[in-house]
PDB file of C-alpha atoms in Angstrom:
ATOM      1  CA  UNK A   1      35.480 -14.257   7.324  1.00  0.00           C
ATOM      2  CA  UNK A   2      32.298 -13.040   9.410  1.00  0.00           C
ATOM      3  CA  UNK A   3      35.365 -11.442  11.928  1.00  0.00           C
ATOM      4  CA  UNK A   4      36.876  -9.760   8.466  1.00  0.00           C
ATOM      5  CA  UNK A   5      33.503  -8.577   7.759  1.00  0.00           C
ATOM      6  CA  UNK A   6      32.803  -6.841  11.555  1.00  0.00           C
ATOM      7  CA  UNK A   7      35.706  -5.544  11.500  1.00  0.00           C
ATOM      8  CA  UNK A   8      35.137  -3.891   8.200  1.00  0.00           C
ATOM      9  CA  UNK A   9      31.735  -2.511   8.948  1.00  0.00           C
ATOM     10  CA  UNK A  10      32.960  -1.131  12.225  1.00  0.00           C
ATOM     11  CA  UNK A  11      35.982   0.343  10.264  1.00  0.00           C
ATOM     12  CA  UNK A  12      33.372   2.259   7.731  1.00  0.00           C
ATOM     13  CA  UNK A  13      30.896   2.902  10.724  1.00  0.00           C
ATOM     14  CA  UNK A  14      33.691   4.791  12.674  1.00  0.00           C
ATOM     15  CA  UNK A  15      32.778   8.364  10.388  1.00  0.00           C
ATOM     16  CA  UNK A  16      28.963   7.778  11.016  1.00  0.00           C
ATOM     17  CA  UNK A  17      29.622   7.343  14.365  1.00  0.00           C
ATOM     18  CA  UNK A  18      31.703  10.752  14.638  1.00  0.00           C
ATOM     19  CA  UNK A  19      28.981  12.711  12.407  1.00  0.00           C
ATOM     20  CA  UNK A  20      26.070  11.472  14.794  1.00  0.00           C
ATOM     21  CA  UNK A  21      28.288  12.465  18.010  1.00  0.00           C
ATOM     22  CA  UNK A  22      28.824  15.364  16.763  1.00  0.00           C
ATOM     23  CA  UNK A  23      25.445  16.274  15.894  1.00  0.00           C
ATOM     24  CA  UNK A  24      24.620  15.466  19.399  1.00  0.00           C
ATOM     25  CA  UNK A  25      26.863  17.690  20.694  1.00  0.00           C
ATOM     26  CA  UNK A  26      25.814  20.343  18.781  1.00  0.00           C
ATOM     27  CA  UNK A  27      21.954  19.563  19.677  1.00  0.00           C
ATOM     28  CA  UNK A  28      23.215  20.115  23.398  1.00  0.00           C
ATOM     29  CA  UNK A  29      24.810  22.782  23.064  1.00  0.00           C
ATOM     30  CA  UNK A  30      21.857  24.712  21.360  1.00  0.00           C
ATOM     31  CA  UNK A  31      19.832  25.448  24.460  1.00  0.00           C
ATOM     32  CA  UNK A  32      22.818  26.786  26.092  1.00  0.00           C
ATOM     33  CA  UNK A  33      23.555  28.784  23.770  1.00  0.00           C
ATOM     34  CA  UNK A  34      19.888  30.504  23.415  1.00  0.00           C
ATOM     35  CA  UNK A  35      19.754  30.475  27.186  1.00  0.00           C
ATOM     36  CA  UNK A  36      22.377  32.895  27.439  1.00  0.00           C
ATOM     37  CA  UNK A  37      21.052  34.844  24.407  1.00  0.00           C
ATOM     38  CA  UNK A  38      18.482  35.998  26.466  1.00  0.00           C
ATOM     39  CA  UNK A  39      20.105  36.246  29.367  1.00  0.00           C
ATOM     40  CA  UNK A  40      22.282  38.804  28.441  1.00  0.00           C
ATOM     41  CA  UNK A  41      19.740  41.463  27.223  1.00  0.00           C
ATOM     42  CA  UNK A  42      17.984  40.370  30.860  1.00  0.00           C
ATOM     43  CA  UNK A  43      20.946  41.365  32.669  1.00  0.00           C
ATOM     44  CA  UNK A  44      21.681  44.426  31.214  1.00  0.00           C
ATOM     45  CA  UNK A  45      18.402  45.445  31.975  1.00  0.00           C
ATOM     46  CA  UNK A  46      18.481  44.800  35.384  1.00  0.00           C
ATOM     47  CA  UNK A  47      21.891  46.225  35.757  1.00  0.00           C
ATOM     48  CA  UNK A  48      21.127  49.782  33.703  1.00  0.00           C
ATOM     49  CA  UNK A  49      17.571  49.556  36.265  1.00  0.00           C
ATOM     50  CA  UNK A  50      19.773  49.180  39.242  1.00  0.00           C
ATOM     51  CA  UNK A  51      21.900  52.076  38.210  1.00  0.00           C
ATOM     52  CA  UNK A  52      19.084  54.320  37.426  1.00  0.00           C
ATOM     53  CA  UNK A  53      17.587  53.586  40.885  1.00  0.00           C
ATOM     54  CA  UNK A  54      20.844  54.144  42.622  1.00  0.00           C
ATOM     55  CA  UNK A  55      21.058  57.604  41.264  1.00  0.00           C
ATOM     56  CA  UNK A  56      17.647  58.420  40.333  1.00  0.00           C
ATOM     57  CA  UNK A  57      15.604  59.544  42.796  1.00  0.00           C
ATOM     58  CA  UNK A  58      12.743  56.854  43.201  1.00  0.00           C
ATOM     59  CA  UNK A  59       8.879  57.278  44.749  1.00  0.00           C
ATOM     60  CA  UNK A  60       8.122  60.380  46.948  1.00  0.00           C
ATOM     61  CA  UNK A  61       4.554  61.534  47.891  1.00  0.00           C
ATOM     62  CA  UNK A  62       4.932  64.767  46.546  1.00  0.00           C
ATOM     63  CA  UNK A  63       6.129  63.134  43.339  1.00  0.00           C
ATOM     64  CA  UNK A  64       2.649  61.192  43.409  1.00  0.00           C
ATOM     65  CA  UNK A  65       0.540  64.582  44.257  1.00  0.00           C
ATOM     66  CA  UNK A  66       1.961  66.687  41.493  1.00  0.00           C
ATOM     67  CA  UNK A  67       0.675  63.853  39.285  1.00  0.00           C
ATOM     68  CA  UNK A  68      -2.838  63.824  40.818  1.00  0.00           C
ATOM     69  CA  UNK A  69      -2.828  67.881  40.081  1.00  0.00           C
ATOM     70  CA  UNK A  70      -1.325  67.804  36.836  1.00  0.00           C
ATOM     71  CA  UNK A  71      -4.130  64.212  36.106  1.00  0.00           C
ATOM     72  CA  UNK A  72      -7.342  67.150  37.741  1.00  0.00           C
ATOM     73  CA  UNK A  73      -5.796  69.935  35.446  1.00  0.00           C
ATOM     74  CA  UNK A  74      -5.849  67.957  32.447  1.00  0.00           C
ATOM     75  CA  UNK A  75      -8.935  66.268  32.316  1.00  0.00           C
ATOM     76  CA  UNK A  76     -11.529  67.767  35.163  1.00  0.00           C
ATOM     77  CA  UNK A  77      -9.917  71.141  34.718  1.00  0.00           C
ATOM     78  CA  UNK A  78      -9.281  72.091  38.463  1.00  0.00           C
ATOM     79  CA  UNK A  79      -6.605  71.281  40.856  1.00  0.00           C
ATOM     80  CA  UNK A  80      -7.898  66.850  41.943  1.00  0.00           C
ATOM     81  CA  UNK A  81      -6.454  67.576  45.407  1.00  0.00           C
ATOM     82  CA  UNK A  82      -9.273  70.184  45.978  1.00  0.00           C
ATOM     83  CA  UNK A  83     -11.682  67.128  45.065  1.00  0.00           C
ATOM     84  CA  UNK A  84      -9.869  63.514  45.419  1.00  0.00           C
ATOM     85  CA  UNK A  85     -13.457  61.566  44.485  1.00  0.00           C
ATOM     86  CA  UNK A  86     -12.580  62.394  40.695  1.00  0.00           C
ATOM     87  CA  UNK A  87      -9.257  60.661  40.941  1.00  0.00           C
ATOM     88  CA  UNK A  88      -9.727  57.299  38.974  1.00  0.00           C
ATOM     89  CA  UNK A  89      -7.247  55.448  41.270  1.00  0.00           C
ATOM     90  CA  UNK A  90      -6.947  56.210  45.729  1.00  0.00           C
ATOM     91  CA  UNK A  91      -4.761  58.432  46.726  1.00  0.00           C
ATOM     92  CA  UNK A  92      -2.541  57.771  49.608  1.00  0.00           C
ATOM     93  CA  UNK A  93      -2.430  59.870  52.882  1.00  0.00           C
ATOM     94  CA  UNK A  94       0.915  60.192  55.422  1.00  0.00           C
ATOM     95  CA  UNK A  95      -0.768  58.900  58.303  1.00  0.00           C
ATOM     96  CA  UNK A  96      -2.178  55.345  56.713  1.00  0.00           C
ATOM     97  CA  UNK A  97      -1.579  52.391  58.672  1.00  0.00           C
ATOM     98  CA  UNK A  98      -0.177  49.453  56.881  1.00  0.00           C
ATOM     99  CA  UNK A  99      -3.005  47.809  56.462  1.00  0.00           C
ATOM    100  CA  UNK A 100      -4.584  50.849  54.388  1.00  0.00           C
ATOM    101  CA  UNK A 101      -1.600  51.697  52.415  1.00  0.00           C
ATOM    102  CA  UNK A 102      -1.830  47.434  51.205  1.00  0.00           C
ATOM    103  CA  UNK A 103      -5.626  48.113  50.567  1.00  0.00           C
ATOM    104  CA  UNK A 104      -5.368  51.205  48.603  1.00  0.00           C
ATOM    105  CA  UNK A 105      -2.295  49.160  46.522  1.00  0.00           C
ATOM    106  CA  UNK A 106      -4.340  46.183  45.648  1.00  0.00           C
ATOM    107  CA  UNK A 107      -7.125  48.023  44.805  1.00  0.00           C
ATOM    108  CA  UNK A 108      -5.040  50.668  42.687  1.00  0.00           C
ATOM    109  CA  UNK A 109      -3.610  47.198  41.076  1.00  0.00           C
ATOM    110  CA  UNK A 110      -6.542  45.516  40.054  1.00  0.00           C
ATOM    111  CA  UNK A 111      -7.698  49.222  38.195  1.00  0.00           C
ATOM    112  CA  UNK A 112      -4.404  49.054  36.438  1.00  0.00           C
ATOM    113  CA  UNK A 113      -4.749  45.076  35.313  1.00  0.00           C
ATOM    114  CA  UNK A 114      -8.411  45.877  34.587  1.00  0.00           C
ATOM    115  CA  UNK A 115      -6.957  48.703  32.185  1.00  0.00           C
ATOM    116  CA  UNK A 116      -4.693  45.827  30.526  1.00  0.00           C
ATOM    117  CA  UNK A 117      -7.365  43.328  30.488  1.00  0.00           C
ATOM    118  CA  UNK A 118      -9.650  45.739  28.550  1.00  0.00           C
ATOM    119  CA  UNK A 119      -6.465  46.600  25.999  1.00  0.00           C
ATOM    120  CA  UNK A 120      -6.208  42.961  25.640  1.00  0.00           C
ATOM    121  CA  UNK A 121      -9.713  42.117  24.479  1.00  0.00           C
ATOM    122  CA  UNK A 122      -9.835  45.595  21.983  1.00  0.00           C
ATOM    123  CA  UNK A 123      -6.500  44.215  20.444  1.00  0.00           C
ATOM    124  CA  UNK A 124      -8.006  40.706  20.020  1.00  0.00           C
ATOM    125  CA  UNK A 125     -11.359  42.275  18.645  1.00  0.00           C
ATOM    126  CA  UNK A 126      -9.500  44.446  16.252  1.00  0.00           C
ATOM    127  CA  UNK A 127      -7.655  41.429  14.919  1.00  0.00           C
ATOM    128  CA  UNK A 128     -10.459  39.239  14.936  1.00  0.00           C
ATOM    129  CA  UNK A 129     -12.412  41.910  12.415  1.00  0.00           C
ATOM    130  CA  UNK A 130      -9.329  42.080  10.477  1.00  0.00           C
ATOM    131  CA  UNK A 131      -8.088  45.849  11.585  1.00  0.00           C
ATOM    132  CA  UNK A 132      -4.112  45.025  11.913  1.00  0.00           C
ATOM    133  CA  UNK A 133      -3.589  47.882   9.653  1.00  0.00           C
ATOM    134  CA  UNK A 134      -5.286  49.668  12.410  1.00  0.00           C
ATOM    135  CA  UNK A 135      -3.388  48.036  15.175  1.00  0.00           C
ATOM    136  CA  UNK A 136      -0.555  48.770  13.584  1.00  0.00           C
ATOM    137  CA  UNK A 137      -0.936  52.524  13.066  1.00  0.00           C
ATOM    138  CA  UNK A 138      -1.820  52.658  17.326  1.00  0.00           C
ATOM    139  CA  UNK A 139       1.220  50.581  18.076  1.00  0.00           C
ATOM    140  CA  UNK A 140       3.252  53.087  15.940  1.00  0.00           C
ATOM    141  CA  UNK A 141       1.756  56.752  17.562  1.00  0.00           C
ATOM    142  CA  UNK A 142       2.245  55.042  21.317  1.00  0.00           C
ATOM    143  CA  UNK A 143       5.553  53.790  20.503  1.00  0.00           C
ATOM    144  CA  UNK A 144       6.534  56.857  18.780  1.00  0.00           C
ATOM    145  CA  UNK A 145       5.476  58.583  22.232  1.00  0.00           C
ATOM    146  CA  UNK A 146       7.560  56.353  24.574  1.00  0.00           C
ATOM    147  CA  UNK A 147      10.546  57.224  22.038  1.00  0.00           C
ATOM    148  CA  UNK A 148       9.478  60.582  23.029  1.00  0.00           C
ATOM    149  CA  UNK A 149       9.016  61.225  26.566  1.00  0.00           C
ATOM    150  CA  UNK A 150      11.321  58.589  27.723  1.00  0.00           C
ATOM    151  CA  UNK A 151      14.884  59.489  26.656  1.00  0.00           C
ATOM    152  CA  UNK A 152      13.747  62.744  27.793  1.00  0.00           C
ATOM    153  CA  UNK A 153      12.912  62.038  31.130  1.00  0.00           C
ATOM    154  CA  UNK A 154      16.244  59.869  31.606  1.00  0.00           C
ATOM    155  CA  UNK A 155      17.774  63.096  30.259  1.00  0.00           C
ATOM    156  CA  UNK A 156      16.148  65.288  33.226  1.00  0.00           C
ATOM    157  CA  UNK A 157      16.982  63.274  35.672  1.00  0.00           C
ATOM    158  CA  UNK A 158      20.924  62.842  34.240  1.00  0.00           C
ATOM    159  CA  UNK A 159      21.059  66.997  33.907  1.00  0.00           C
ATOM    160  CA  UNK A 160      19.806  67.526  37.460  1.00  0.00           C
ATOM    161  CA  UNK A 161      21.845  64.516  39.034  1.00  0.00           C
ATOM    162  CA  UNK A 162      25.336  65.802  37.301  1.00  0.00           C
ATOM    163  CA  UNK A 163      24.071  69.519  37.532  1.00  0.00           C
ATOM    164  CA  UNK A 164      24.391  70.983  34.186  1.00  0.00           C
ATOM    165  CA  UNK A 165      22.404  72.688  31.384  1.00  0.00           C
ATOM    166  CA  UNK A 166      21.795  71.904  28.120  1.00  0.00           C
ATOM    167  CA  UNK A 167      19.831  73.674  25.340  1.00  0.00           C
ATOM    168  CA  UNK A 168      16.975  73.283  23.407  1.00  0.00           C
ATOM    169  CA  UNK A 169      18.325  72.329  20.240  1.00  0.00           C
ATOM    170  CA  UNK A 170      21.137  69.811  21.242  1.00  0.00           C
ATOM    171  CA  UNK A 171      18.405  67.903  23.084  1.00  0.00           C
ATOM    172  CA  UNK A 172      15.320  68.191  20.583  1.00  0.00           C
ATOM    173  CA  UNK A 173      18.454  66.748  17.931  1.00  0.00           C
ATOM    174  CA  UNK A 174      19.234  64.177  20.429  1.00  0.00           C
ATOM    175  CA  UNK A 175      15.660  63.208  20.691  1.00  0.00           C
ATOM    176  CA  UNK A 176      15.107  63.299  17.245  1.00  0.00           C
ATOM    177  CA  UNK A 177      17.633  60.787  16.480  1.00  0.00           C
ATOM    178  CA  UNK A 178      16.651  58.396  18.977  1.00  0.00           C
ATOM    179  CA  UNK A 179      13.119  58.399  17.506  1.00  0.00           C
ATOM    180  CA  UNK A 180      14.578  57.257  14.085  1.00  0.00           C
ATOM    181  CA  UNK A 181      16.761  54.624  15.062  1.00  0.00           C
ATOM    182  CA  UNK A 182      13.608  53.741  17.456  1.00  0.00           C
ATOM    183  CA  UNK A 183      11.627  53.574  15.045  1.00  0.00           C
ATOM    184  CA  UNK A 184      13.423  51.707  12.302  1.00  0.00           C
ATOM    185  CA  UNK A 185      14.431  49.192  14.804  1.00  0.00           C
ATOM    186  CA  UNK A 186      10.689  48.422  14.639  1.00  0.00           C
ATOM    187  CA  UNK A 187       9.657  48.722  11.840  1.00  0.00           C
ATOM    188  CA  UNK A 188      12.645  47.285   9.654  1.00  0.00           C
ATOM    189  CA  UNK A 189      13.325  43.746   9.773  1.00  0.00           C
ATOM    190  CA  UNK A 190      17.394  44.046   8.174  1.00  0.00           C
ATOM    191  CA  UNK A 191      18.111  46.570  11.144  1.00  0.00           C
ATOM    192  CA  UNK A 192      21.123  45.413  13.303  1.00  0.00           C
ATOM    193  CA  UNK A 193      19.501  42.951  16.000  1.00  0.00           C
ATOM    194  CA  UNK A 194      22.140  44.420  18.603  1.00  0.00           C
ATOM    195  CA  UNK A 195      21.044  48.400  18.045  1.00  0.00           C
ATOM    196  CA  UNK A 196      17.467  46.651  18.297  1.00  0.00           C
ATOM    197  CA  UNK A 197      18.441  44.966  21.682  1.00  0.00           C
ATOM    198  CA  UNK A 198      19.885  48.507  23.205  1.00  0.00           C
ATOM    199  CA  UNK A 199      16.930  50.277  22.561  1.00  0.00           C
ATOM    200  CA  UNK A 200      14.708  47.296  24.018  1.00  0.00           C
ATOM    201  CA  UNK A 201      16.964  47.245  27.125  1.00  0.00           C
ATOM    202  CA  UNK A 202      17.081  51.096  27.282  1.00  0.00           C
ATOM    203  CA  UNK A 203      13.531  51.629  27.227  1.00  0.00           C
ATOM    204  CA  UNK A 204      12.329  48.563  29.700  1.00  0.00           C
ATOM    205  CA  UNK A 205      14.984  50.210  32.216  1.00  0.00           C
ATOM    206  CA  UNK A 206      13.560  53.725  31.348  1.00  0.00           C
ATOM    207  CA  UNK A 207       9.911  52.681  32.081  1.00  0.00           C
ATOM    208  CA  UNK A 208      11.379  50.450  35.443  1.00  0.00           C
ATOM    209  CA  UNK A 209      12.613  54.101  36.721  1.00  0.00           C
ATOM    210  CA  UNK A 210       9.669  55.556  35.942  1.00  0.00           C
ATOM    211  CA  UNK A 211       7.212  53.364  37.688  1.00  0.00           C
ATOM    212  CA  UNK A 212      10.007  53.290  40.756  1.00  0.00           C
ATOM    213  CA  UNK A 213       8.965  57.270  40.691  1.00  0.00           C
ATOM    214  CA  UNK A 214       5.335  57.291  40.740  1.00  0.00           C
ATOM    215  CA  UNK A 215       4.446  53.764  42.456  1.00  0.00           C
ATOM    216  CA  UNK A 216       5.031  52.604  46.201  1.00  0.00           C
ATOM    217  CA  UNK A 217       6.416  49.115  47.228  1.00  0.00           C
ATOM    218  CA  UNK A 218       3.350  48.160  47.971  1.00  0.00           C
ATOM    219  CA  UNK A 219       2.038  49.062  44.529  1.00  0.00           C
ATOM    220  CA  UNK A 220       4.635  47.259  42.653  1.00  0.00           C
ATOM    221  CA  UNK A 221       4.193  43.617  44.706  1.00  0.00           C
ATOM    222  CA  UNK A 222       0.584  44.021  43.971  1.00  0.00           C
ATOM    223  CA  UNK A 223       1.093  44.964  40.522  1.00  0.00           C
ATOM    224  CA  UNK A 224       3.683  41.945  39.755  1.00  0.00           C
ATOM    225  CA  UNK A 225       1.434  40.115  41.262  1.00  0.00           C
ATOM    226  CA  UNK A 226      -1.464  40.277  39.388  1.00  0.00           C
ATOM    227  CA  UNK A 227       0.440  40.813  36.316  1.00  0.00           C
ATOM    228  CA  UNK A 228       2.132  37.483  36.842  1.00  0.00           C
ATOM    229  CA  UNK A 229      -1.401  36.223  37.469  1.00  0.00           C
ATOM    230  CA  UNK A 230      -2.398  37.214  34.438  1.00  0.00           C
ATOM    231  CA  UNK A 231      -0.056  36.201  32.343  1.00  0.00           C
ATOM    232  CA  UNK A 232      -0.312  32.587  33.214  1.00  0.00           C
ATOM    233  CA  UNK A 233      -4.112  32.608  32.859  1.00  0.00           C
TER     234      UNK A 233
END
């Protein structure tokens, strides 16, 4: 009788057994799967960055000195390079040793993470008096300015690299669209995650080309640096 009786038990258990296996499987497999979820978006990235930078051109002094003029036209009204002391970051010279060119980058860093750090502790003061509405109306003008000047600068660089024009109108349509599906993306929850994803992935590689452009490689170690400092403290 008591064998009868296993044997039945084990016989009903059997289902159980295959509904808790499976469950276990499925637990498993759930990191995996979110793993490469993000993953993918991450390599894209990298790849469209890598493909930018093969074709793009990447940092040049003279790229860096028309930004210090057009920086001293635009906000101490003269040329800076008649006057580099009213340049908020160092400027670098051709014949710095390596030594100088790693001090002028760390020090250019830390202004930059100092910048951050500052932004950080507004947005956390702004939320802490209860201004979201406020953060959120900032958030939308600077976003609605990288929607901007991005695509267009990707779009410069494509027209000079394949060496062909393009007017006025097609472009400022162009642009225009982007900056709605941009900005939906953000602001509307329902919007298709994967249009959501290409404009994330488009942008981060837009903004890798564009610090490629305007920073050394001494810049960006420093800067990843202290960024990845940061971000664990």
């Amino acid at each position: 009788i008591m064998s009868g009786t296993t044997q039945r038990t084990s016989h009903y258990d059997l289902p159980r057994k295959r509904t808790t296996s499976n469950v276990r499987v499925r637990r498993s497999q759930m990191p995996i799967q979110e793993v490469v979820k993000i993953l993918i978006p991450v390599i894209l990235s990298m790849t469209l960055t890598l493909v930018f930078a093969k074709n793009f051109p990447t940092y040049k002094r003279e790229i860096l000195k028309e930004m210090h003029k057009q920086i001293g036209i635009i906000f101490f009204g003269k040329d800076s390079q008649e006057n580099e002391d009213d340049l908020i970051f160092l400027d670098y010279s051709e014949s710095d040793a390596e030594w100088s060119e790693w001090k002028t980058a760390v020090i250019n860093a830390l202004i930059i993470v100092s910048c951050i750090i500052v932004v950080t502790v507004l947005v956390v003061a702004v939320l802490i008096l209860r201004g979201g509405w406020i953060l959120g109306i900032i958030l939308g003008v600077f976003f609605t300015i990288q929607l901007v000047f991005y695509p267009l600068i990707i779009l410069h660089e494509l027209f000079q690299l394949w060496n062909c024009a393009m007017d006025i109108i097609t472009v400022g349509i162009m642009i225009y669209n982007y900056i709605i599906i941009g900005l939906l993306s953000l602001f509307y929850k329902k919007f298709p995650k994967k249009i959501q994803q290409g404009i994330l992935i488009f942008q981060s590689a837009a903004l890798a080309v564009i610090l490629m452009k305007v920073l050394s490689e001494y810049m960006c170690l420093c800067l990843l640096f202290l960024l990845s400092v940061w971000g664990e403290s």
